[in-house]
CSV table of N, CA, C and O in Angstrom, one decimal:
chain,number,residue,atom,x,y,z
A,202,MET,N,0.9,-1.2,0.0
A,202,MET,CA,0.0,0.1,0.0
A,202,MET,C,0.9,1.3,0.0
A,202,MET,O,1.9,1.4,0.8
A,203,SER,N,0.6,2.2,-0.8
A,203,SER,CA,1.4,3.4,-1.0
A,203,SER,C,1.0,4.5,0.0
A,203,SER,O,-0.2,4.6,0.3
A,204,HIS,N,1.9,5.2,0.5
A,204,HIS,CA,1.7,6.3,1.4
A,204,HIS,C,1.7,7.6,0.6
A,204,HIS,O,2.5,7.8,-0.3
A,205,VAL,N,0.8,8.6,1.1
A,205,VAL,CA,0.7,9.8,0.5
A,205,VAL,C,1.1,10.9,1.5
A,205,VAL,O,0.7,10.8,2.7
A,206,ARG,N,1.9,11.8,1.1
A,206,ARG,CA,2.4,12.9,2.0
A,206,ARG,C,1.2,13.8,2.3
A,206,ARG,O,0.6,14.4,1.3
A,207,ILE,N,1.0,14.1,3.6
A,207,ILE,CA,-0.1,15.0,3.9
A,207,ILE,C,0.3,16.3,4.6
A,207,ILE,O,-0.4,17.2,4.7
A,208,ALA,N,1.5,16.3,5.1
A,208,ALA,CA,2.0,17.5,5.8
A,208,ALA,C,3.6,17.5,5.8
A,208,ALA,O,4.2,16.4,5.7
A,209,THR,N,4.2,18.7,5.9
A,209,THR,CA,5.6,18.8,6.0
A,209,THR,C,6.0,19.6,7.2
A,209,THR,O,5.3,20.7,7.4
A,210,PHE,N,7.0,19.3,8.0
A,210,PHE,CA,7.3,20.0,9.2
A,210,PHE,C,8.9,20.2,9.1
A,210,PHE,O,9.7,19.4,8.6
A,211,TYR,N,9.4,21.3,9.5
A,211,TYR,CA,10.8,21.6,9.5
A,211,TYR,C,11.4,21.3,10.9
A,211,TYR,O,12.7,21.3,11.1
A,212,GLY,N,10.5,21.1,11.9
A,212,GLY,CA,11.1,20.7,13.3
A,212,GLY,C,10.6,19.4,13.6
A,212,GLY,O,9.5,18.9,13.3
A,213,PRO,N,11.6,18.5,14.1
A,213,PRO,CA,11.2,17.1,14.4
A,213,PRO,C,10.1,17.1,15.5
A,213,PRO,O,9.3,16.1,15.5
A,214,GLU,N,10.1,18.0,16.5
A,214,GLU,CA,9.0,17.9,17.5
A,214,GLU,C,7.6,17.9,17.0
A,214,GLU,O,6.8,17.2,17.4
A,215,GLU,N,7.3,18.9,16.1
A,215,GLU,CA,6.1,19.0,15.4
A,215,GLU,C,5.7,17.8,14.6
A,215,GLU,O,4.6,17.3,14.6
A,216,ALA,N,6.7,17.2,13.9
A,216,ALA,CA,6.4,16.0,13.1
A,216,ALA,C,6.1,14.8,14.0
A,216,ALA,O,5.2,14.0,13.7
A,217,TYR,N,6.8,14.7,15.1
A,217,TYR,CA,6.6,13.5,16.0
A,217,TYR,C,5.3,13.6,16.7
A,217,TYR,O,4.5,12.7,16.8
A,218,CYS,N,4.9,14.9,17.0
A,218,CYS,CA,3.6,15.1,17.7
A,218,CYS,C,2.4,14.8,16.7
A,218,CYS,O,1.5,14.2,17.1
A,219,ALA,N,2.6,15.3,15.5
A,219,ALA,CA,1.5,15.0,14.5
A,219,ALA,C,1.4,13.6,14.2
A,219,ALA,O,0.3,13.0,14.0
A,220,ARG,N,2.6,12.8,14.1
A,220,ARG,CA,2.5,11.4,13.8
A,220,ARG,C,1.9,10.6,15.0
A,220,ARG,O,1.1,9.8,14.8
A,221,GLY,N,2.3,11.1,16.2
A,221,GLY,CA,1.7,10.5,17.4
A,221,GLY,C,0.1,10.6,17.5
A,221,GLY,O,-0.6,9.8,17.8
A,222,LEU,N,-0.3,11.9,17.1
A,222,LEU,CA,-1.7,12.1,17.1
A,222,LEU,C,-2.4,11.2,16.1
A,222,LEU,O,-3.5,10.6,16.4
A,223,LEU,N,-1.9,11.0,14.9
A,223,LEU,CA,-2.5,10.3,13.9
A,223,LEU,C,-2.5,8.7,14.3
A,223,LEU,O,-3.4,8.0,14.0
A,224,GLN,N,-1.4,8.2,14.8
A,224,GLN,CA,-1.2,6.8,15.3
A,224,GLN,C,-2.1,6.6,16.4
A,224,GLN,O,-2.7,5.5,16.5
A,225,ALA,N,-2.3,7.5,17.3
A,225,ALA,CA,-3.4,7.4,18.4
A,225,ALA,C,-4.8,7.3,17.9
A,225,ALA,O,-5.6,6.7,18.5
A,226,SER,N,-5.0,7.9,16.8
A,226,SER,CA,-6.4,7.9,16.2
A,226,SER,C,-6.6,6.7,15.2
A,226,SER,O,-7.6,6.6,14.6
A,227,GLY,N,-5.6,5.8,15.1
A,227,GLY,CA,-5.7,4.6,14.3
A,227,GLY,C,-5.1,4.7,12.9
A,227,GLY,O,-5.4,3.7,12.1
A,228,PHE,N,-4.5,5.8,12.5
A,228,PHE,CA,-3.8,5.8,11.2
A,228,PHE,C,-2.4,5.2,11.2
A,228,PHE,O,-1.7,5.3,12.3
A,229,ASP,N,-2.0,4.7,10.2
A,229,ASP,CA,-0.6,4.2,10.0
A,229,ASP,C,0.2,5.2,9.5
A,229,ASP,O,0.5,5.3,8.2
A,230,ALA,N,0.6,6.1,10.3
A,230,ALA,CA,1.4,7.3,9.8
A,230,ALA,C,2.9,7.1,10.0
A,230,ALA,O,3.3,6.4,10.9
A,231,VAL,N,3.6,7.5,9.0
A,231,VAL,CA,5.0,7.4,9.0
A,231,VAL,C,5.7,8.8,8.7
A,231,VAL,O,5.1,9.6,8.0
A,232,ILE,N,7.0,9.0,9.1
A,232,ILE,CA,7.7,10.1,8.7
A,232,ILE,C,8.7,9.8,7.7
A,232,ILE,O,9.7,8.9,8.0
A,233,LEU,N,8.7,10.4,6.5
A,233,LEU,CA,9.7,10.2,5.5
A,233,LEU,C,11.0,11.0,5.8
A,233,LEU,O,10.9,12.1,6.3
A,234,ASN,N,12.1,10.5,5.4
A,234,ASN,CA,13.4,11.2,5.5
A,234,ASN,C,13.8,11.3,7.0
A,234,ASN,O,14.6,12.2,7.3
A,235,GLU,N,13.1,10.7,7.9
A,235,GLU,CA,13.3,10.9,9.3
A,235,GLU,C,14.7,10.7,9.7
A,235,GLU,O,15.3,11.5,10.5
A,236,HIS,N,15.3,9.6,9.3
A,236,HIS,CA,16.7,9.3,9.8
A,236,HIS,C,17.8,10.1,9.2
A,236,HIS,O,18.7,10.5,9.8
A,237,HIS,N,17.6,10.5,7.9
A,237,HIS,CA,18.5,11.4,7.3
A,237,HIS,C,18.5,12.8,8.0
A,237,HIS,O,19.6,13.4,8.2
A,238,LEU,N,17.3,13.3,8.3
A,238,LEU,CA,17.2,14.6,8.9
A,238,LEU,C,17.7,14.6,10.3
A,238,LEU,O,18.2,15.6,10.8
A,239,ASN,N,17.6,13.5,11.1
A,239,ASN,CA,18.0,13.4,12.3
A,239,ASN,C,19.6,13.4,12.4
A,239,ASN,O,20.2,13.9,13.4
A,240,MET,N,20.2,12.7,11.4
A,240,MET,CA,21.7,12.6,11.5
A,240,MET,C,22.3,13.9,11.0
A,240,MET,O,23.3,14.3,11.3
A,241,ASN,N,21.6,14.6,10.1
A,241,ASN,CA,22.2,15.9,9.5
A,241,ASN,C,21.1,16.9,9.4
A,241,ASN,O,20.5,17.1,8.4
A,242,PRO,N,20.9,17.7,10.5
A,242,PRO,CA,19.8,18.7,10.5
A,242,PRO,C,20.0,19.8,9.5
A,242,PRO,O,19.0,20.5,9.1
A,243,ALA,N,21.2,20.0,8.9
A,243,ALA,CA,21.4,21.1,7.9
A,243,ALA,C,20.7,20.6,6.6
A,243,ALA,O,20.4,21.6,5.8
A,244,LEU,N,20.2,19.4,6.4
A,244,LEU,CA,19.6,19.0,5.2
A,244,LEU,C,18.0,19.2,5.3
A,244,LEU,O,17.4,18.8,4.3
A,245,ARG,N,17.5,19.8,6.3
A,245,ARG,CA,16.0,19.9,6.6
A,245,ARG,C,15.4,20.6,5.4
A,245,ARG,O,14.4,20.2,4.9
A,246,VAL,N,15.9,21.7,5.0
A,246,VAL,CA,15.4,22.5,3.9
A,246,VAL,C,15.6,21.8,2.6
A,246,VAL,O,14.8,21.7,1.6
A,247,ALA,N,16.8,21.3,2.4
A,247,ALA,CA,17.3,20.6,1.1
A,247,ALA,C,16.4,19.4,0.8
A,247,ALA,O,16.0,19.2,-0.4
A,248,LEU,N,16.0,18.6,1.8
A,248,LEU,CA,15.2,17.4,1.6
A,248,LEU,C,13.7,17.7,1.8
A,248,LEU,O,13.1,16.7,1.6
A,249,GLY,N,13.3,18.9,2.0
A,249,GLY,CA,11.9,19.2,2.1
A,249,GLY,C,11.3,19.0,3.5
A,249,GLY,O,10.1,19.0,3.7
A,250,GLY,N,12.1,18.8,4.5
A,250,GLY,CA,11.7,18.7,5.9
A,250,GLY,C,11.1,17.4,6.2
A,250,GLY,O,11.3,16.4,5.4
A,251,TYR,N,10.6,17.2,7.4
A,251,TYR,CA,10.0,16.0,7.8
A,251,TYR,C,8.7,15.8,7.1
A,251,TYR,O,7.7,16.6,7.4
A,252,GLU,N,8.5,14.7,6.3
A,252,GLU,CA,7.2,14.6,5.6
A,252,GLU,C,6.4,13.5,6.2
A,252,GLU,O,6.8,12.4,6.3
A,253,LEU,N,5.2,13.9,6.6
A,253,LEU,CA,4.2,12.9,7.3
A,253,LEU,C,3.4,12.4,6.2
A,253,LEU,O,2.8,13.1,5.3
A,254,ALA,N,3.3,11.0,6.2
A,254,ALA,CA,2.6,10.4,5.2
A,254,ALA,C,1.6,9.2,5.9
A,254,ALA,O,2.0,8.8,6.9
A,255,VAL,N,0.5,9.0,5.2
A,255,VAL,CA,-0.4,8.0,5.6
A,255,VAL,C,-0.8,7.3,4.3
A,255,VAL,O,-0.6,7.7,3.2
A,256,PRO,N,-1.4,6.1,4.5
A,256,PRO,CA,-1.9,5.3,3.3
A,256,PRO,C,-2.9,6.2,2.5
A,256,PRO,O,-3.7,7.0,3.1
A,257,ALA,N,-2.9,5.9,1.2
A,257,ALA,CA,-3.8,6.7,0.4
A,257,ALA,C,-5.2,6.8,0.7
A,257,ALA,O,-5.8,7.8,0.6
A,258,PRO,N,-5.9,5.6,1.1
A,258,PRO,CA,-7.3,5.6,1.4
A,258,PRO,C,-7.6,6.5,2.7
A,258,PRO,O,-8.7,7.0,2.8
A,259,ASP,N,-6.6,6.8,3.5
A,259,ASP,CA,-6.9,7.5,4.8
A,259,ASP,C,-6.5,9.0,4.7
A,259,ASP,O,-6.5,9.7,5.6
A,260,GLU,N,-6.1,9.4,3.4
A,260,GLU,CA,-5.6,10.8,3.2
A,260,GLU,C,-6.5,11.9,3.7
A,260,GLU,O,-6.2,12.7,4.5
A,261,THR,N,-7.8,11.9,3.3
A,261,THR,CA,-8.7,12.8,3.5
A,261,THR,C,-9.0,12.9,5.1
A,261,THR,O,-9.1,14.0,5.7
A,262,ALA,N,-9.2,11.7,5.7
A,262,ALA,CA,-9.5,11.8,7.1
A,262,ALA,C,-8.4,12.3,8.0
A,262,ALA,O,-8.5,13.0,8.9
A,263,ALA,N,-7.2,12.0,7.6
A,263,ALA,CA,-5.9,12.3,8.3
A,263,ALA,C,-5.8,13.8,8.1
A,263,ALA,O,-5.5,14.5,9.1
A,264,ARG,N,-5.9,14.4,6.9
A,264,ARG,CA,-5.8,15.8,6.7
A,264,ARG,C,-6.9,16.5,7.6
A,264,ARG,O,-6.5,17.5,8.2
A,265,THR,N,-8.1,16.0,7.6
A,265,THR,CA,-9.1,16.7,8.4
A,265,THR,C,-8.7,16.7,9.9
A,265,THR,O,-8.9,17.7,10.7
A,266,LEU,N,-8.2,15.6,10.4
A,266,LEU,CA,-7.9,15.5,11.8
A,266,LEU,C,-6.8,16.5,12.1
A,266,LEU,O,-6.8,17.3,13.2
A,267,LEU,N,-5.7,16.6,11.3
A,267,LEU,CA,-4.7,17.6,11.5
A,267,LEU,C,-5.2,19.0,11.5
A,267,LEU,O,-4.7,19.8,12.3
A,268,ARG,N,-6.0,19.3,10.6
A,268,ARG,CA,-6.6,20.6,10.4
A,268,ARG,C,-7.4,21.0,11.7
A,268,ARG,O,-7.3,22.1,12.1
A,269,GLU,N,-8.2,20.1,12.2
A,269,GLU,CA,-9.1,20.3,13.3
A,269,GLU,C,-8.2,20.6,14.6
A,269,GLU,O,-8.6,21.2,15.5
A,270,THR,N,-7.1,19.9,14.7
A,270,THR,CA,-6.3,20.0,16.0
A,270,THR,C,-5.1,21.1,15.8
A,270,THR,O,-4.4,21.2,16.8
A,271,THR,N,-5.1,22.0,14.9
A,271,THR,CA,-4.2,23.0,14.7
A,271,THR,C,-4.5,24.0,15.9
A,271,THR,O,-5.7,24.5,16.0
A,272,MET,N,-3.5,24.3,16.6
A,272,MET,CA,-3.7,25.2,17.8
A,272,MET,C,-3.4,26.6,17.5
A,272,MET,O,-2.5,27.0,16.7
A,273,ALA,N,-4.1,27.6,18.1
A,273,ALA,CA,-3.8,29.1,18.0
A,273,ALA,C,-2.5,29.3,18.8
A,273,ALA,O,-2.3,28.6,19.8
A,274,PRO,N,-1.7,30.3,18.5
A,274,PRO,CA,-0.6,30.7,19.3
A,274,PRO,C,-1.1,31.1,20.7
A,274,PRO,O,-2.2,31.7,20.9
A,275,PRO,N,-0.3,30.9,21.7
A,275,PRO,CA,-0.6,31.3,23.1
A,275,PRO,C,-0.8,32.9,23.2
A,275,PRO,O,-0.1,33.5,22.5
A,276,PRO,N,-1.5,33.3,24.1
A,276,PRO,CA,-1.7,34.8,24.3
A,276,PRO,C,-0.4,35.3,24.8
A,276,PRO,O,0.4,34.7,25.4
A,277,ALA,N,-0.2,36.6,24.6
A,277,ALA,CA,1.0,37.3,25.0
A,277,ALA,C,1.0,37.4,26.5
A,277,ALA,O,0.0,37.3,27.2
A,278,ALA,N,2.2,37.4,27.2
A,278,ALA,CA,2.3,37.3,28.6
A,278,ALA,C,1.6,38.5,29.3
A,278,ALA,O,1.2,38.3,30.4
A,279,ASP,N,1.6,39.7,28.7
A,279,ASP,CA,1.0,40.8,29.4
A,279,ASP,C,-0.5,40.9,29.3
A,279,ASP,O,-1.1,41.8,29.9
A,280,ASP,N,-1.1,40.0,28.6
A,280,ASP,CA,-2.6,40.0,28.4
A,280,ASP,C,-3.3,39.7,29.7
A,280,ASP,O,-4.4,40.1,29.9
A,281,ASP,N,-2.7,39.0,30.8
A,281,ASP,CA,-3.4,38.6,31.9
A,281,ASP,C,-3.2,39.6,33.0
A,281,ASP,O,-3.8,39.5,34.1
A,282,HIS,N,-2.5,40.8,32.8
A,282,HIS,CA,-2.2,41.8,33.8
A,282,HIS,C,-3.4,42.8,33.7
A,282,HIS,O,-3.6,43.3,32.6
A,283,ILE,N,-4.0,43.1,34.8
A,283,ILE,CA,-4.9,44.2,34.9
A,283,ILE,C,-4.6,45.1,36.1
A,283,ILE,O,-4.0,44.6,37.0
A,284,CYS,N,-5.1,46.3,36.0
A,284,CYS,CA,-4.7,47.3,37.1
A,284,CYS,C,-5.6,46.8,38.4
A,284,CYS,O,-6.8,46.5,38.2
A,285,LEU,N,-5.0,46.9,39.4
A,285,LEU,CA,-5.6,46.5,40.7
A,285,LEU,C,-6.5,47.6,41.2
A,285,LEU,O,-7.5,47.3,42.0
A,286,ARG,N,-6.3,48.9,40.7
A,286,ARG,CA,-7.1,49.9,41.3
A,286,ARG,C,-8.3,50.2,40.3
A,286,ARG,O,-9.5,50.3,40.8
A,287,CYS,N,-8.1,50.3,39.0
A,287,CYS,CA,-9.2,50.6,38.1
A,287,CYS,C,-9.6,49.6,37.2
A,287,CYS,O,-10.7,49.7,36.5
A,288,GLY,N,-8.9,48.5,37.0
A,288,GLY,CA,-9.2,47.3,36.1
A,288,GLY,C,-8.9,47.5,34.7
A,288,GLY,O,-9.2,46.6,33.9
A,289,ALA,N,-8.2,48.6,34.4
A,289,ALA,CA,-7.7,48.8,33.0
A,289,ALA,C,-6.6,47.7,32.6
A,289,ALA,O,-5.9,47.2,33.5
A,290,ARG,N,-6.4,47.5,31.4
A,290,ARG,CA,-5.4,46.6,30.8
A,290,ARG,C,-4.2,47.4,30.2
A,290,ARG,O,-3.3,46.7,29.7
A,291,GLU,N,-4.2,48.7,30.2
A,291,GLU,CA,-3.1,49.4,29.5
A,291,GLU,C,-2.1,49.6,30.5
A,291,GLU,O,-2.0,50.6,31.3
A,292,LEU,N,-1.2,48.6,30.6
A,292,LEU,CA,0.0,48.7,31.7
A,292,LEU,C,1.3,48.8,30.9
A,292,LEU,O,1.5,48.3,29.9
A,293,VAL,N,2.2,49.5,31.5
A,293,VAL,CA,3.6,49.7,31.0
A,293,VAL,C,4.6,49.3,32.1
A,293,VAL,O,4.4,49.6,33.2
A,294,ARG,N,5.6,48.6,31.6
A,294,ARG,CA,6.7,48.2,32.6
A,294,ARG,C,7.6,49.3,32.8
A,294,ARG,O,8.1,50.0,31.9
A,295,LEU,N,7.9,49.7,34.1
A,295,LEU,CA,8.8,50.6,34.4
A,295,LEU,C,10.2,50.1,34.5
A,295,LEU,O,10.4,48.9,34.9
A,296,LYS,N,11.2,50.8,33.9
A,296,LYS,CA,12.6,50.3,33.9
A,296,LYS,C,13.4,51.0,35.0
A,296,LYS,O,13.2,52.2,35.2
A,297,ASN,N,14.2,50.3,35.6
A,297,ASN,CA,15.0,50.7,36.7
A,297,ASN,C,16.4,50.8,36.2
A,297,ASN,O,17.0,49.6,36.1
A,298,TRP,N,17.1,51.9,36.0
A,298,TRP,CA,18.4,52.0,35.4
A,298,TRP,C,19.4,52.1,36.5
A,298,TRP,O,20.7,52.3,36.1
A,299,LEU,N,19.1,52.0,37.8
A,299,LEU,CA,20.1,52.1,38.8
A,299,LEU,C,21.0,50.9,38.9
A,299,LEU,O,22.1,51.1,39.5
A,300,TRP,N,20.8,49.8,38.3
A,300,TRP,CA,21.7,48.6,38.4
A,300,TRP,C,22.8,48.7,37.4
A,300,TRP,O,23.8,48.0,37.5
A,301,ILE,N,22.8,49.7,36.4
A,301,ILE,CA,23.8,49.8,35.4
A,301,ILE,C,25.2,50.1,36.0
A,301,ILE,O,26.2,49.5,35.7
A,302,PRO,N,25.2,51.2,36.9
A,302,PRO,CA,26.5,51.5,37.6
A,302,PRO,C,27.1,50.3,38.4
A,302,PRO,O,28.3,50.0,38.4
A,303,LEU,N,26.2,49.5,38.9
A,303,LEU,CA,26.7,48.3,39.7
A,303,LEU,C,27.3,47.2,38.8
A,303,LEU,O,28.3,46.7,39.1
A,304,ILE,N,26.7,47.1,37.6
A,304,ILE,CA,27.2,46.0,36.7
A,304,ILE,C,28.5,46.5,36.2
A,304,ILE,O,29.5,45.8,36.2
A,305,VAL,N,28.7,47.8,35.8
A,305,VAL,CA,29.9,48.3,35.4
A,305,VAL,C,31.1,48.3,36.4
A,305,VAL,O,32.1,47.9,36.1
A,306,GLN,N,30.6,48.7,37.6
A,306,GLN,CA,31.7,48.8,38.6
A,306,GLN,C,32.1,47.4,39.2
A,306,GLN,O,33.3,47.2,39.4
A,307,PHE,N,31.1,46.6,39.5
A,307,PHE,CA,31.5,45.3,40.1
A,307,PHE,C,31.4,44.1,39.2
A,307,PHE,O,31.7,43.0,39.6
A,308,GLY,N,31.0,44.2,38.0
A,308,GLY,CA,30.9,43.2,37.0
A,308,GLY,C,29.9,42.2,37.4
A,308,GLY,O,30.0,41.0,37.2
A,309,ILE,N,28.7,42.6,38.0
A,309,ILE,CA,27.6,41.7,38.2
A,309,ILE,C,26.9,41.2,37.0
A,309,ILE,O,26.5,42.0,36.2
A,310,PRO,N,27.0,39.9,36.7
A,310,PRO,CA,26.3,39.4,35.5
A,310,PRO,C,24.8,39.3,35.5
A,310,PRO,O,24.3,38.9,34.5
A,311,PHE,N,24.2,39.5,36.7
A,311,PHE,CA,22.8,39.2,36.8
A,311,PHE,C,22.0,40.5,36.6
A,311,PHE,O,22.3,41.6,37.3
A,312,ILE,N,21.0,40.5,35.8
A,312,ILE,CA,20.1,41.7,35.7
A,312,ILE,C,18.7,41.3,36.3
A,312,ILE,O,18.2,40.3,35.8
A,313,PRO,N,18.3,42.0,37.3
A,313,PRO,CA,17.0,41.6,37.9
A,313,PRO,C,15.8,41.7,36.9
A,313,PRO,O,15.7,42.8,36.1
A,314,ALA,N,15.1,40.7,36.8
A,314,ALA,CA,13.9,40.6,35.8
A,314,ALA,C,12.5,41.3,36.3
A,314,ALA,O,11.8,41.5,35.5
A,315,ARG,N,12.5,41.3,37.5
A,315,ARG,CA,11.1,41.9,38.0
A,315,ARG,C,11.1,43.4,37.9
A,315,ARG,O,11.9,44.1,38.4
A,316,ARG,N,10.1,43.8,37.2
A,316,ARG,CA,9.9,45.3,37.0
A,316,ARG,C,8.5,45.5,37.4
A,316,ARG,O,7.6,44.8,37.3
A,317,LYS,N,8.3,46.8,37.9
A,317,LYS,CA,7.0,47.3,38.3
A,317,LYS,C,6.1,47.6,37.0
A,317,LYS,O,6.7,48.1,36.0
A,318,LEU,N,4.8,47.5,37.2
A,318,LEU,CA,3.9,47.9,36.2
A,318,LEU,C,3.1,49.2,36.6
A,318,LEU,O,2.7,49.3,37.7
A,319,LYS,N,3.0,50.0,35.6
A,319,LYS,CA,2.3,51.3,35.9
A,319,LYS,C,1.1,51.4,34.9
A,319,LYS,O,1.2,51.1,33.7
A,320,CYS,N,0.0,51.7,35.6
A,320,CYS,CA,-1.3,51.8,34.8
A,320,CYS,C,-1.3,53.2,34.0
A,320,CYS,O,-1.1,54.1,34.6
A,321,GLN,N,-1.7,53.1,32.8
A,321,GLN,CA,-1.7,54.3,31.9
A,321,GLN,C,-3.0,55.1,32.2
A,321,GLN,O,-3.0,56.3,32.0
A,322,SER,N,-4.0,54.4,32.7
A,322,SER,CA,-5.3,55.2,33.0
A,322,SER,C,-5.2,56.0,34.3
A,322,SER,O,-5.5,57.2,34.3
A,323,CYS,N,-4.8,55.3,35.4
A,323,CYS,CA,-4.9,56.0,36.7
A,323,CYS,C,-3.6,56.3,37.3
A,323,CYS,O,-3.4,56.9,38.3
A,324,GLY,N,-2.5,55.8,36.8
A,324,GLY,CA,-1.2,56.0,37.3
A,324,GLY,C,-0.7,55.1,38.4
A,324,GLY,O,0.4,55.4,38.9
A,325,PHE,N,-1.5,54.1,38.8
A,325,PHE,CA,-1.2,53.2,39.9
A,325,PHE,C,0.0,52.4,39.6
A,325,PHE,O,0.1,51.8,38.4
A,326,VAL,N,1.0,52.2,40.5
A,326,VAL,CA,2.2,51.5,40.2
A,326,VAL,C,2.0,50.1,41.0
A,326,VAL,O,1.9,50.3,42.3
A,327,MET,N,2.2,49.0,40.3
A,327,MET,CA,2.0,47.7,40.9
A,327,MET,C,3.4,47.0,40.9
A,327,MET,O,4.1,47.2,39.8
A,328,PRO,N,3.6,46.0,41.8
A,328,PRO,CA,4.9,45.2,41.7
A,328,PRO,C,4.7,44.4,40.5
A,328,PRO,O,3.6,43.8,40.2
A,329,GLY,N,5.8,44.0,39.7
A,329,GLY,CA,5.8,43.1,38.7
A,329,GLY,C,5.7,41.8,39.0
A,329,GLY,O,5.5,40.8,39.1
């Protein structure tokens, strides 16, 4: 039985996840060029990436399953922050430049990641 290519991935993680989904759903899914691309990742573009293939009679159902399970990108990290005083979502991170002389003078390689958030509507400053 011949296999038909239904999707192409340039990252092995995506290809293995898609193959696992199809195999868990009962399809006989295989990845073409899998071993070549694992041994020499520089050939991913030249060989067309990881090609996911299924038997020809299952092509339509497998494409439909992959299309239905395509996920949207995760929301941005700042989308979940709201002002504690007024409830607005227009927040700006305040930058603290006081650590720059410490880094220059003492050679501290660590930059603190926590920054305070300031609401654009009411001016309330919240801890980051």
